[in-house]
PDB file of C-alpha atoms in Angstrom:
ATOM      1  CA  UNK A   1      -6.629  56.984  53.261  1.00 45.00           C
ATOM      2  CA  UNK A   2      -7.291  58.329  56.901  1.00 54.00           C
ATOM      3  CA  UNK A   3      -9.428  61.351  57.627  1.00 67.00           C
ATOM      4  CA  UNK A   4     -10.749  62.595  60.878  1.00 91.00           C
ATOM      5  CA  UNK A   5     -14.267  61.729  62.325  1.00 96.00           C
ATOM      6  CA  UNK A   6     -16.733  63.421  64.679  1.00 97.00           C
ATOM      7  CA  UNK A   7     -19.616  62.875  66.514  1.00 97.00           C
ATOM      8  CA  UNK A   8     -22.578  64.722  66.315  1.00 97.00           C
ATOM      9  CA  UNK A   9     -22.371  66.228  69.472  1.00 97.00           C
ATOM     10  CA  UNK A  10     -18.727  67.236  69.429  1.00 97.00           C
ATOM     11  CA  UNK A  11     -19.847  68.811  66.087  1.00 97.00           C
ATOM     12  CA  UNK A  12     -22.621  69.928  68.488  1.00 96.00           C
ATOM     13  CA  UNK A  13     -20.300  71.549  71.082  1.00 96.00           C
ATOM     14  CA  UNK A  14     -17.538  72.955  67.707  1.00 96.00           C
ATOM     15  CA  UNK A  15     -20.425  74.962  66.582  1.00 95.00           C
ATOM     16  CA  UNK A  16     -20.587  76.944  70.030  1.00 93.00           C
ATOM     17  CA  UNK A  17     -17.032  77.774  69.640  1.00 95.00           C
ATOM     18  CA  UNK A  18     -16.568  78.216  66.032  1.00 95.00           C
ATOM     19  CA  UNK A  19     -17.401  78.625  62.467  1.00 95.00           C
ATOM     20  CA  UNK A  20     -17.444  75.414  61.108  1.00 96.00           C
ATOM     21  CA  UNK A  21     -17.729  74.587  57.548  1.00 97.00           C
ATOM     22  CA  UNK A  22     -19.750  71.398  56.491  1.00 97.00           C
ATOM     23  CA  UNK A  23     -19.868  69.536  52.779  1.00 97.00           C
ATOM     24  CA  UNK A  24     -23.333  67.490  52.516  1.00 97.00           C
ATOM     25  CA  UNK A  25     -22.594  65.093  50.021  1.00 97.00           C
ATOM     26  CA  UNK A  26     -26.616  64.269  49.499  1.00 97.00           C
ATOM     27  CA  UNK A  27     -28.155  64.541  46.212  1.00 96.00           C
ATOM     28  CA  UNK A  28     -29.320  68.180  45.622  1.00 95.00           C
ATOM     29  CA  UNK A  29     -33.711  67.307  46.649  1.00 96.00           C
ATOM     30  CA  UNK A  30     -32.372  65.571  49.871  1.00 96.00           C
ATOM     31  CA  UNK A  31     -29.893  69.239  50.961  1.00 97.00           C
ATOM     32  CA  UNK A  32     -32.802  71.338  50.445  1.00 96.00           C
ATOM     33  CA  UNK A  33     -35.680  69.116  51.912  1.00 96.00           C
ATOM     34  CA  UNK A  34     -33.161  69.232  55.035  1.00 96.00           C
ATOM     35  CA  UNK A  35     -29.799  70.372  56.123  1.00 95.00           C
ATOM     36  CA  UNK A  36     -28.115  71.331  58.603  1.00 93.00           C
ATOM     37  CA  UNK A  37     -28.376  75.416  59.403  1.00 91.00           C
ATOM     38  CA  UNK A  38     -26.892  77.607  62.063  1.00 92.00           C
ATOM     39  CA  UNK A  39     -25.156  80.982  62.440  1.00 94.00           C
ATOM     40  CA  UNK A  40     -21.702  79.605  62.704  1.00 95.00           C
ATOM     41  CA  UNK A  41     -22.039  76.694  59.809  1.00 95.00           C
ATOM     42  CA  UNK A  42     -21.043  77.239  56.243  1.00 94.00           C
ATOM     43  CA  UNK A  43     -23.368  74.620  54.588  1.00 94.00           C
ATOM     44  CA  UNK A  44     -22.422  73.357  51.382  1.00 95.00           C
ATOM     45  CA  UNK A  45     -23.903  70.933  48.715  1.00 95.00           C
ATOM     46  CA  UNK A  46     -22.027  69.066  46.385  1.00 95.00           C
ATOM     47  CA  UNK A  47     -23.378  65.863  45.419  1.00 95.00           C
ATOM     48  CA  UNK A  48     -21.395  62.437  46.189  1.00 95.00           C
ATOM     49  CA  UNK A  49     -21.174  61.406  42.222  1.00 92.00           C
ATOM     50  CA  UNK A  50     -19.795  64.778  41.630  1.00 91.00           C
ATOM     51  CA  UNK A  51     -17.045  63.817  44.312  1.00 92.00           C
ATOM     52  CA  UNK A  52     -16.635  60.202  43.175  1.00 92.00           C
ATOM     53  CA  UNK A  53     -16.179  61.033  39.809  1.00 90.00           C
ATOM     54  CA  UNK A  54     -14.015  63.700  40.092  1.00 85.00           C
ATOM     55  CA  UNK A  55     -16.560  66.019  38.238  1.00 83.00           C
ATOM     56  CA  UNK A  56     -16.369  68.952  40.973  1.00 73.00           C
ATOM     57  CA  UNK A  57     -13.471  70.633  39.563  1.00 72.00           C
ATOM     58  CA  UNK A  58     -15.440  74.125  38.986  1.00 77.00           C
ATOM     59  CA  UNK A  59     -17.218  73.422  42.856  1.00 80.00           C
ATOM     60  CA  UNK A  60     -14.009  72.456  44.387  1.00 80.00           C
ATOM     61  CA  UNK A  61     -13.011  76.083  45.020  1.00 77.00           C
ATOM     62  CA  UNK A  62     -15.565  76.802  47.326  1.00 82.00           C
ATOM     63  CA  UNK A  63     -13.931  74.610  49.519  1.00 91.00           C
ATOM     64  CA  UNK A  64     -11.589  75.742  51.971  1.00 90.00           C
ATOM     65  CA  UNK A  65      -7.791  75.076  51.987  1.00 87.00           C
ATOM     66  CA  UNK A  66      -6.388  74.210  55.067  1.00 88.00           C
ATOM     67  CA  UNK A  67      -9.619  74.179  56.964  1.00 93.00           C
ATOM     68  CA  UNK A  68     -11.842  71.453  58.138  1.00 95.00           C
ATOM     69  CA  UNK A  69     -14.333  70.572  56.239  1.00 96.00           C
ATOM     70  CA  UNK A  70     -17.115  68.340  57.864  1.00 97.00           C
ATOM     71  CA  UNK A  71     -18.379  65.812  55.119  1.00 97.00           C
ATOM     72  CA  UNK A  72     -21.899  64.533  55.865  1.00 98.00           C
ATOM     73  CA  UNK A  73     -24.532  62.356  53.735  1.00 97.00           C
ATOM     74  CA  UNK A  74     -27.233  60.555  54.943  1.00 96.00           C
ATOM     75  CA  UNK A  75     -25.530  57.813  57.446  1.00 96.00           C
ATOM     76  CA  UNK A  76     -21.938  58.446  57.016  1.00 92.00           C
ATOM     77  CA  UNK A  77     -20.573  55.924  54.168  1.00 94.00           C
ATOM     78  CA  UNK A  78     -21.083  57.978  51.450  1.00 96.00           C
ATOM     79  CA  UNK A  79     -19.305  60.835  52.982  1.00 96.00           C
ATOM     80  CA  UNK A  80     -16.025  59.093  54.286  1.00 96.00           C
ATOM     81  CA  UNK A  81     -15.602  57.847  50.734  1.00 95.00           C
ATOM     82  CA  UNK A  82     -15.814  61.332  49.453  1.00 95.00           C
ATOM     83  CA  UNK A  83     -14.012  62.430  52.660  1.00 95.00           C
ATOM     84  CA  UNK A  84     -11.009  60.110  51.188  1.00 94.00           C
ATOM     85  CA  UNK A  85     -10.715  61.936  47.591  1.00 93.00           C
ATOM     86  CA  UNK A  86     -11.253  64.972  49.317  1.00 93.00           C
ATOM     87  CA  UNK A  87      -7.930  63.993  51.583  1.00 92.00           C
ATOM     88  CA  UNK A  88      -6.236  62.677  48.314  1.00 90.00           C
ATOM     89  CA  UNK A  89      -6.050  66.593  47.506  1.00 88.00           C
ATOM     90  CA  UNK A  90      -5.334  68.172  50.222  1.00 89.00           C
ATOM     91  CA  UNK A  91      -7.992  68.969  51.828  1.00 93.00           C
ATOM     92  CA  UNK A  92      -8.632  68.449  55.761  1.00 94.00           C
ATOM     93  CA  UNK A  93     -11.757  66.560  55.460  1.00 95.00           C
ATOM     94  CA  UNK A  94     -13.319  64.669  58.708  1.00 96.00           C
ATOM     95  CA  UNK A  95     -16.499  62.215  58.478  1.00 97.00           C
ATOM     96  CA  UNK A  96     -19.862  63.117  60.691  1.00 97.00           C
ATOM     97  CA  UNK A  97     -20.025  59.778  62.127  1.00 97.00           C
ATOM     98  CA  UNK A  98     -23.620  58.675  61.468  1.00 97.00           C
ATOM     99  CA  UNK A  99     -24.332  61.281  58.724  1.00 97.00           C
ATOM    100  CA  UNK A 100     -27.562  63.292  58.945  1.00 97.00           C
ATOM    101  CA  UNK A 101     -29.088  60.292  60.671  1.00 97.00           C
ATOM    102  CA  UNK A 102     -27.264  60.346  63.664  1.00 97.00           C
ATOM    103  CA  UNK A 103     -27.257  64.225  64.162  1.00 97.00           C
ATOM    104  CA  UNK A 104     -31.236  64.403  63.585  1.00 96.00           C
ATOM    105  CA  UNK A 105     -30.899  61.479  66.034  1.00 96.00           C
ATOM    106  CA  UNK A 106     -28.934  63.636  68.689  1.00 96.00           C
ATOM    107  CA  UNK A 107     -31.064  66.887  68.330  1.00 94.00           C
ATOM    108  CA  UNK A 108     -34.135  65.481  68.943  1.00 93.00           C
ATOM    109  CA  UNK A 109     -32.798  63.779  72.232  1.00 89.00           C
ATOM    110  CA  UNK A 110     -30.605  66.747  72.924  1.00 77.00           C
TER     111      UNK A 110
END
């Protein structure tokens, strides 16, 4: 179960260059308190117990097919374990490393 990983700031310098589609895997309060926005991000929210209990089966066609999906939670464990199940069906999922920690993190000292 390998899937790709990236930084904040290469996510950072993908978003000048290209739509990029990112999966927060927070719980629902958490996305809308704070997520990540911008003109070239497709932000979406499905909750990690949704992912880990394979209970997204109506949500899981929002997701791309063979695109990259950026999975994000709050530090970055929840999100490579739902990274792997997303892998497991064949989607091209890569981990933010850090989660929304780390790219709050990078921002501020941007």
């Amino acid at each position: 179960m390998t899937h790709n990983k990236i930084t904040p700031k290469e996510l950072y310098e993908k978003m000048k260059q290209e739509n990029v589609t990112l999966l927060d895997v927070r719980a629902e309060e958490k996305y809308k308190a704070y997520h990540l926005e911008d003109s070239n991000i497709e932000s979406l929210n499905i909750p990690k117990t949704h992912i880990l209990n394979h209970t997204f089966d109506g949500k899981i066609n929002s997701l791309p097919q063979g695109k990259e999906i950026i999975v994000a939670c709050t530090t970055g464990n929840s999100a490579a374990r739902c990274a792997a199940v997303l892998s497991e069906k064949e989607f091209n999922a890569a981990v933010l490393v850090g989660g929304i920690s780390a790219w709050k993190e990078f921002i501020k000292n941007k």
